Amino acid sequence: MMADDKENLRAVWDGKIPVCFTLATDEVFTAEQPEPMFLMLPRVSYLPLVTDKVNRHFIRYVDPDDHGEMWLEDEGQPLKWHNPIGVLFDMAEAESRLPWTLTVHFQRFPEDELFHCSSKEVVESYFMSMVKEADCLKHNSRIIGNMQKRDHKQLWLGLQNDKFEQFWFVNRKLMVHSEGEMFRHIPFRIHWGDRHFIQKLIKPVSADGNAVTLGDLLRETVPEILPKEDSDASSHRVIIQGCVLPPEVPLQWLSEHLSHPDNFLHICVLSA
Amino acid sequence: MDEVKSEDDTVDKATIGDEDRNTEAVKTGEDKNNATLKTGEDKTSEVVKINKEENSDAVKMDGDKNSDAVKVDGDQTGGNADGVDASAPEAVSATEPVGSPAVQSDSPAARSDSPAARKKKAGKVDILFKATGNAPIMKKSKWSVEETKPVAAMVDFIRRYLKTDTQQSIFIYVNQSFAPSPDVALGVLFECFGSDGKLVLHYCMTQAWG
């Protein structure tokens, strides 16, 4: 790993979002109103991994006989815990309203919109599946398949405990490619509105040997969001890890540097 | 095995409509998971719509494409005679270039063809279920399923088909290597991990490649 590479990876890992949690007013059971709670949440983590404190703080104020699994809502939209926090934040277009204010619920779990998450093991299993799918796309599962169970554990614990070194010690093996031999395909998901994400097979190098860029990927997958030929104004913004990137960035570089810990490049499409 | 299946397939094609209707019926009823599926579908159907618009060229050419397809059909089934998938009624799906990741990703032409190719099948993908571990075998293992259906719907489907307890865990794996996200649409999995015109899903009652 080059030194400046590491700096990039570190910067991505350290990305944090200021969040204010409040309990849904109709779920306050006690006479005393709960104070809001403020936390800096890592972009690359998952809500159930970083909201234990929120749960402990607010659960004292709800009906002890009538509450279920905690879930979070942003302006009427239940937040899907299985997406990385940064993706949720970018899709919510919340950078203009910081801190990002989320409503905490313990009742009326939106069964039709969220998966249950009874424990951190559920997140672990979801996360590891994503990593495996990514390696299937990148290396035909060769690398993840050759890893020891303890490497998998280290990857997970690195993420869960916010340990950059521990995580990357294993994750860099998943990012290897030798000179001239890039990833087979780039693991990516395009999130756009309420739609299901878009995922396709895209190679990092074209048939004629050129690097495939972010622009190429967008042309291939979501051509309707690109500026029309007769105007420069684009109707959409494309955001990765909170950043707008030039279309000429090669996908291989993006995949190695701006992927989430699940090894997927999460691309958010928003209206301009 | 394949021989038996191919006979079955004709039956499949006929019964799938029914099965779908059954699914709808159940969906309007009771349980939570079904509700999940419904919203899932609603959302994906938007995607599908968009795809259609974006491929308006392809749509226009549909007629041509079909006749092409017929031609290819003949070729391909001939080529397939050594039998990756011996099922004659499935020839349509077997000929689709979408099925092979290699074809799809290597040539842009093949790629732009793929949504149109799938449309011929009215937005369905062929799924082959394979039991793993000590999971009971599904007598009818090959199904044509709407591409917008999420993986979670397949879990429900297997449960119903095998008449297992609703609490029974069912694990689904792709490529015998990873469990797909429950909210991923089958069309996406097919496009990324399908081969020979079908998507193979291994299922088991205990974690296999967990």
PDB file of N, CA, C and O in Angstrom, chain A residues 4 13 54 175 251:
ATOM      1  N   ASP A   4       0.263   7.508   0.281  1.00  0.00           N
ATOM      2  CA  ASP A   4      -0.866   8.407   0.052  1.00  0.00           C
ATOM      3  C   ASP A   4      -2.161   7.625  -0.118  1.00  0.00           C
ATOM      4  O   ASP A   4      -3.253   8.107   0.156  1.00  0.00           O
ATOM      5  N   TRP A  13     -12.361   6.120   5.895  1.00  0.00           N
ATOM      6  CA  TRP A  13     -12.743   5.389   7.111  1.00  0.00           C
ATOM      7  C   TRP A  13     -13.190   6.342   8.213  1.00  0.00           C
ATOM      8  O   TRP A  13     -14.120   6.058   8.968  1.00  0.00           O
ATOM      9  N   VAL A  54     -27.960   4.879  22.090  1.00  0.00           N
ATOM     10  CA  VAL A  54     -29.232   5.527  21.773  1.00  0.00           C
ATOM     11  C   VAL A  54     -30.368   4.678  22.345  1.00  0.00           C
ATOM     12  O   VAL A  54     -31.278   5.186  22.997  1.00  0.00           O
ATOM     13  N   MET A 175      -8.311  -6.545  -1.958  1.00  0.00           N
ATOM     14  CA  MET A 175      -8.166  -5.475  -2.945  1.00  0.00           C
ATOM     15  C   MET A 175      -7.023  -5.753  -3.910  1.00  0.00           C
ATOM     16  O   MET A 175      -6.702  -4.921  -4.745  1.00  0.00           O
ATOM     17  N   LEU A 251     -12.613   3.216 -12.772  1.00  0.00           N
ATOM     18  CA  LEU A 251     -13.396   2.421 -11.820  1.00  0.00           C
ATOM     19  C   LEU A 251     -12.522   1.597 -10.892  1.00  0.00           C
ATOM     20  O   LEU A 251     -12.824   1.416  -9.717  1.00  0.00           O
TER      21      LEU A 251
END
